[in-house]
Coordinates of C-alpha atoms in Angstrom, one line a residue:
M73 CA -18.7 -69.3 0.4
S74 CA -18.0 -70.7 4.4
N75 CA -14.7 -72.3 3.6
H76 CA -13.2 -68.9 1.8
R77 CA -14.2 -67.1 5.5
K78 CA -12.5 -70.2 7.4
S79 CA -9.5 -69.6 5.2
R80 CA -9.6 -65.6 5.5
K81 CA -9.7 -66.3 9.6
D82 CA -6.7 -68.8 9.5
K83 CA -4.7 -66.4 7.6
K84 CA -5.7 -63.6 10.4
T85 CA -4.7 -65.6 13.0
S86 CA -1.4 -66.7 11.2
D87 CA -0.6 -63.4 11.0
V88 CA -1.2 -62.6 14.3
A89 CA 0.9 -65.7 16.0
S90 CA 4.0 -64.7 13.7
L91 CA 3.6 -61.1 15.1
A92 CA 3.4 -62.9 18.6
R93 CA 6.2 -64.9 17.6
L94 CA 8.5 -62.3 16.7
L95 CA 7.6 -59.6 19.6
P96 CA 9.8 -60.9 22.5
H97 CA 12.7 -61.2 20.2
V98 CA 12.4 -57.3 19.3
W99 CA 11.3 -56.4 23.2
A100 CA 14.6 -57.3 24.3
Y101 CA 15.9 -54.1 23.0
R102 CA 13.1 -52.3 23.8
R103 CA 15.2 -49.5 25.3
R104 CA 16.7 -48.9 22.3
L105 CA 13.1 -48.4 20.7
Y106 CA 12.1 -46.1 22.9
L107 CA 15.1 -43.6 22.5
S108 CA 14.2 -44.1 18.7
I109 CA 10.8 -43.2 19.3
F110 CA 12.2 -39.8 21.4
F111 CA 14.3 -39.3 18.0
A112 CA 11.2 -39.6 15.8
C113 CA 9.2 -37.2 18.0
L114 CA 12.2 -34.6 18.0
V115 CA 12.0 -35.3 14.1
A116 CA 8.3 -34.4 13.6
L117 CA 8.9 -30.9 15.9
F118 CA 11.4 -30.0 14.0
W119 CA 9.8 -30.9 10.4
G120 CA 6.6 -29.0 12.2
L121 CA 8.7 -26.0 12.7
N122 CA 10.1 -26.0 9.1
L123 CA 6.4 -25.8 8.1
A124 CA 5.7 -23.0 10.2
L125 CA 8.8 -21.1 9.4
A126 CA 7.2 -20.9 5.8
F127 CA 4.9 -18.4 7.3
P128 CA 6.9 -15.5 7.5
V129 CA 8.9 -15.8 4.7
I130 CA 5.4 -15.4 2.4
K131 CA 4.1 -12.6 4.4
V132 CA 7.4 -10.3 4.1
F133 CA 8.5 -11.3 0.7
F134 CA 5.7 -12.6 -1.3
Q135 CA 3.1 -9.9 0.2
G136 CA 5.2 -7.2 0.8
Q137 CA 4.0 -6.9 5.0
S138 CA 6.6 -7.0 7.3
I139 CA 6.0 -9.1 10.8
T140 CA 5.6 -6.0 12.8
S141 CA 2.6 -4.5 10.6
Y142 CA 1.0 -7.8 10.4
V143 CA 0.8 -8.5 14.4
E144 CA -0.5 -5.1 14.9
E145 CA -3.1 -5.5 12.2
G146 CA -4.1 -9.2 13.3
I147 CA -4.3 -7.2 16.9
V148 CA -6.7 -4.2 15.3
K149 CA -8.8 -7.1 13.7
S150 CA -9.3 -9.5 17.0
E151 CA -10.3 -6.2 18.8
E152 CA -13.2 -5.2 16.4
V153 CA -14.1 -8.7 16.0
Q154 CA -14.2 -9.0 19.8
Q155 CA -16.6 -5.5 19.7
R156 CA -18.7 -6.8 17.1
S157 CA -19.7 -10.1 18.5
Q158 CA -20.0 -8.2 22.1
L159 CA -22.5 -6.3 20.7
D160 CA -24.3 -8.8 18.6
I161 CA -24.5 -11.1 21.6
G162 CA -26.1 -8.1 23.8
R163 CA -29.0 -7.6 20.9
L164 CA -29.3 -11.3 21.2
D165 CA -29.6 -11.3 25.0
K166 CA -32.0 -8.5 24.9
H167 CA -34.1 -10.3 21.9
L168 CA -33.8 -13.7 24.3
K169 CA -35.7 -11.5 27.0
E170 CA -38.3 -9.7 24.7
I171 CA -38.7 -13.5 23.8
D172 CA -39.3 -15.2 27.6
Q173 CA -41.8 -12.0 28.0
S174 CA -44.1 -12.2 24.8
G175 CA -44.2 -15.9 25.0
D176 CA -43.2 -16.6 21.3
P177 CA -42.5 -19.9 20.0
N178 CA -39.8 -22.4 21.2
S179 CA -38.5 -22.3 17.4
E180 CA -37.3 -18.6 17.4
R181 CA -35.8 -19.0 20.8
V182 CA -33.8 -22.5 19.3
R183 CA -32.4 -20.1 16.7
L184 CA -31.5 -17.2 18.6
L185 CA -29.6 -19.3 20.9
K186 CA -27.8 -20.7 18.2
D187 CA -26.9 -17.4 16.9
R188 CA -25.7 -16.4 20.3
A189 CA -23.7 -19.7 20.6
R190 CA -22.0 -19.0 17.4
K191 CA -21.1 -15.3 17.7
Q192 CA -19.9 -15.9 21.7
S193 CA -17.5 -19.0 19.7
K194 CA -16.5 -15.9 17.3
M195 CA -15.5 -14.0 20.0
S196 CA -13.8 -16.6 22.1
E197 CA -11.6 -17.3 18.8
A198 CA -10.7 -13.7 18.6
T199 CA -9.7 -13.0 22.4
R200 CA -7.6 -16.0 22.3
N201 CA -5.8 -14.9 18.7
A202 CA -5.9 -11.2 20.2
W203 CA -4.1 -12.6 23.4
L204 CA -1.2 -14.5 21.1
F205 CA -0.6 -11.1 18.9
H206 CA -0.1 -9.3 22.3
L207 CA 2.2 -11.9 23.4
A208 CA 4.1 -12.2 20.3
K209 CA 4.5 -8.2 20.6
T210 CA 5.6 -8.0 23.7
H211 CA 7.9 -10.7 24.0
V212 CA 8.9 -12.2 20.7
L213 CA 8.8 -9.0 18.3
P214 CA 11.6 -6.8 20.3
R215 CA 14.0 -9.5 19.6
L216 CA 13.3 -9.9 16.1
P217 CA 15.4 -8.1 13.3
K218 CA 13.7 -4.5 12.3
D219 CA 15.2 -5.1 8.7
Q220 CA 13.5 -7.3 6.1
F221 CA 17.1 -8.7 4.8
N222 CA 17.8 -9.2 8.3
F223 CA 14.8 -10.8 9.3
F224 CA 15.2 -13.2 6.2
A225 CA 18.5 -13.9 7.0
F226 CA 17.0 -14.8 10.7
V227 CA 14.6 -17.2 9.4
L228 CA 17.2 -18.6 6.7
G229 CA 19.6 -19.2 9.7
V230 CA 16.3 -20.7 12.1
L231 CA 15.5 -23.0 9.0
L232 CA 19.2 -24.0 8.6
I233 CA 19.7 -25.3 11.9
T234 CA 16.5 -26.7 12.3
T235 CA 17.2 -29.0 9.6
I236 CA 20.5 -29.9 10.5
L237 CA 18.9 -30.9 13.9
K238 CA 16.3 -32.6 12.2
G239 CA 18.9 -34.4 10.0
I240 CA 21.1 -35.7 13.4
C241 CA 17.6 -36.8 15.1
S242 CA 16.6 -38.5 11.7
Y243 CA 20.3 -40.0 11.7
A244 CA 20.0 -41.5 15.3
Q245 CA 16.9 -43.3 14.6
D246 CA 17.7 -45.1 11.9
V247 CA 21.2 -45.7 13.7
L248 CA 18.9 -47.2 16.4
V249 CA 16.4 -49.0 14.8
G250 CA 19.1 -50.7 12.3
G251 CA 20.6 -51.7 15.7
V252 CA 17.4 -53.3 17.1
V253 CA 17.0 -55.1 13.5
E254 CA 20.2 -56.5 13.1
L255 CA 20.1 -57.9 16.6
T256 CA 16.5 -58.8 16.3
V257 CA 17.3 -61.0 13.0
M258 CA 20.4 -62.4 14.4
R259 CA 18.6 -63.4 17.4
I260 CA 15.5 -65.0 15.2
R261 CA 18.5 -66.5 13.3
K262 CA 20.5 -68.2 15.7
E263 CA 16.8 -69.7 17.1
C264 CA 16.0 -71.0 14.2
F265 CA 19.4 -73.0 13.5
R266 CA 19.2 -74.1 16.9
K267 CA 15.4 -76.0 16.2
I268 CA 17.2 -77.3 12.7
V269 CA 19.8 -78.8 14.1
S270 CA 17.6 -80.2 16.8
L271 CA 15.3 -82.3 13.8
D272 CA 15.7 -85.8 12.5
Y273 CA 17.1 -86.1 9.0
Q274 CA 14.0 -86.6 7.4
S275 CA 12.3 -83.4 8.4
I276 CA 15.3 -81.5 7.1
R277 CA 15.0 -84.0 3.7
L278 CA 11.3 -83.0 3.4
E279 CA 12.2 -79.1 3.7
G280 CA 15.2 -79.3 1.4
T281 CA 18.5 -77.8 1.9
P282 CA 17.8 -75.0 -1.1
G283 CA 14.2 -74.3 1.0
L284 CA 16.4 -73.8 4.1
M285 CA 19.1 -71.6 2.7
S286 CA 16.6 -69.3 1.4
R287 CA 15.1 -69.1 4.8
F288 CA 18.2 -68.2 6.3
T289 CA 19.6 -66.1 3.6
Y290 CA 16.3 -64.0 1.5
D291 CA 13.3 -64.3 4.1
M292 CA 15.7 -62.9 6.5
N293 CA 16.5 -60.2 4.2
L294 CA 12.9 -59.3 3.8
L295 CA 12.7 -59.4 7.9
V296 CA 15.4 -56.9 8.0
Y297 CA 13.5 -54.6 5.3
G298 CA 9.8 -54.9 7.0
L299 CA 11.4 -54.2 10.5
R300 CA 13.6 -51.5 8.9
L301 CA 10.2 -49.8 7.7
V302 CA 7.7 -50.4 10.7
G303 CA 10.6 -49.0 13.2
G304 CA 11.6 -46.1 11.0
K305 CA 9.3 -44.9 8.6
A306 CA 5.9 -46.3 10.0
V307 CA 6.9 -44.4 13.3
R308 CA 8.1 -41.2 11.7
E309 CA 5.9 -40.2 9.1
P310 CA 2.7 -40.7 11.5
L311 CA 4.2 -38.7 14.3
K312 CA 4.4 -36.2 11.2
A313 CA 1.3 -36.1 9.9
I314 CA 0.2 -35.4 13.4
V315 CA 2.1 -32.2 14.0
C316 CA 0.6 -31.5 10.4
L317 CA -2.9 -32.4 11.8
A318 CA -2.3 -30.1 14.8
G319 CA -1.2 -27.4 13.0
A320 CA -4.3 -27.5 10.9
F321 CA -6.8 -27.8 13.4
W322 CA -5.3 -24.6 15.2
I323 CA -5.4 -22.9 11.6
S324 CA -9.0 -24.1 10.8
W325 CA -10.7 -27.0 12.9
Q326 CA -13.4 -27.2 10.5
L327 CA -12.3 -27.5 7.5
T328 CA -9.5 -30.0 9.0
L329 CA -12.5 -32.4 10.1
L330 CA -14.0 -32.1 6.7
S331 CA -11.0 -33.3 5.0
M332 CA -10.8 -35.7 7.1
L333 CA -13.9 -37.4 5.9
F334 CA -11.5 -38.6 3.2
A335 CA -9.5 -40.8 5.9
P336 CA -11.7 -43.7 6.2
L337 CA -11.5 -44.2 2.3
A338 CA -7.6 -43.9 2.4
A339 CA -7.4 -46.4 5.0
F340 CA -9.3 -48.9 3.1
F341 CA -6.8 -48.1 0.0
F342 CA -3.5 -48.7 2.0
M343 CA -5.2 -51.6 3.8
K344 CA -5.2 -53.4 0.1
I345 CA -2.4 -52.5 -0.9
G346 CA -0.7 -54.3 2.2
K347 CA -2.4 -57.3 1.4
K348 CA -1.2 -57.4 -2.0
L349 CA 2.3 -56.6 -0.8
K350 CA 2.1 -59.4 1.3
Q351 CA 0.6 -62.1 -1.3
A352 CA 3.3 -60.6 -3.3
T353 CA 5.8 -61.0 -1.2
H354 CA 5.4 -64.4 -0.1
R355 CA 5.2 -65.6 -4.5
V356 CA 8.5 -63.6 -4.3
M357 CA 10.5 -65.9 -1.3
E358 CA 9.0 -69.0 -2.9
S359 CA 10.8 -68.1 -6.4
M360 CA 13.6 -67.5 -4.8
S361 CA 13.6 -71.0 -3.1
R362 CA 13.2 -72.4 -6.4
V363 CA 16.6 -70.6 -7.9
Y364 CA 18.4 -72.1 -4.5
K365 CA 17.4 -75.4 -5.8
T366 CA 18.4 -74.8 -9.2
L367 CA 21.7 -73.9 -8.0
E368 CA 22.3 -76.7 -5.6
E369 CA 21.3 -79.3 -8.2
T370 CA 23.8 -77.8 -10.8
F371 CA 26.4 -77.6 -8.4
D372 CA 26.0 -81.2 -6.7
G373 CA 25.7 -82.5 -10.0
I374 CA 28.3 -80.4 -11.9
K375 CA 30.6 -83.9 -12.6
V376 CA 27.4 -85.1 -14.8
L377 CA 26.7 -82.4 -16.1
I378 CA 30.0 -81.5 -17.8
A379 CA 30.3 -85.0 -18.5
F380 CA 26.6 -85.1 -20.5
N381 CA 26.3 -81.3 -21.7
G382 CA 23.8 -80.7 -20.0
G383 CA 24.7 -77.1 -19.2
L384 CA 22.2 -75.8 -21.7
Q385 CA 19.5 -77.3 -19.8
H386 CA 20.3 -75.8 -16.6
R387 CA 20.7 -72.6 -18.3
S388 CA 17.2 -72.5 -19.4
R389 CA 15.5 -73.7 -15.8
F390 CA 17.8 -70.9 -14.2
H391 CA 16.5 -68.7 -16.8
R392 CA 13.1 -69.4 -16.1
D393 CA 13.7 -69.5 -12.5
N394 CA 15.0 -65.6 -12.8
K395 CA 12.4 -64.3 -14.9
S396 CA 9.6 -65.6 -12.8
Y397 CA 11.2 -64.1 -9.5
F398 CA 11.6 -60.7 -11.5
Y399 CA 8.3 -60.4 -12.7
K400 CA 7.0 -61.5 -8.8
A401 CA 9.7 -58.5 -7.4
M402 CA 8.4 -56.6 -10.1
K403 CA 5.0 -56.9 -8.6
I404 CA 6.3 -55.9 -5.2
I405 CA 8.3 -52.8 -6.7
K406 CA 4.9 -51.4 -8.4
I407 CA 2.9 -52.0 -5.3
D408 CA 5.5 -50.3 -2.9
A409 CA 5.4 -47.5 -5.4
L410 CA 2.1 -46.6 -5.0

């Protein structure tokens, strides 16, 4: 049991050390990273705006209600809630004074104070909604088309513009991240090559040409994929989630908090998937190294292979290595699809 814990601790230490070695190479291009994060924020902003534009379309065409009537109705309802809440608060205050004079139990006083706080919160929310509706009526509605068809065309035009801007920002972010990734990998490849040519002959032979070739080709491609994922979707998608959560909190913070109770379960699930993906990636790299080894042995001994008719044996070995690589690569694809 202690050995298992020790091995897990060593793996975590190795992961941190690998990340620490990678950061200086990425940090050299931090300006591009900052710019890519800025474009990712714009993508999230336009994405949230596209979601918000669905609301007026639903109101106008699916519920048959114009935006003007919706705003007017919102003002009336908010003011009614304000008046009712104000009356309820006055009634509760009067009741609290009676309790203070009569010396009733504290439990009744606590209950009334809770009711008063609830009514006060409801009135504050209604006041905020009324202010927003009045703001929309004064500054937004006069600038919108009155006809429903023209309003729908206006919304579609805004949606088209925001979608184009979102695509441009997403393209700019991907280009910036791709440039940082390629420059980082080029820097790492050059440093690895410099380290290898400074090693002695025995150390190089111990790793072998196939292993080194696999490190410089397949492993580097995996590093490129991982860095693009981290710099692209891993930055953009959480920002989208933040915008979505902000909108959800604005609509109903109670329901949003209730739904976030499942967040730890989702985090645990994704953590398990990440560990399995990492293990599968290591196995795939080992399989690719064996494929390179088979190719090297075949090409180096091609004269002997032709002379003794050993093509069938080498084809069988190459087939087994490729099958092994295929099955392990499919594990990565299945995990990634989750």
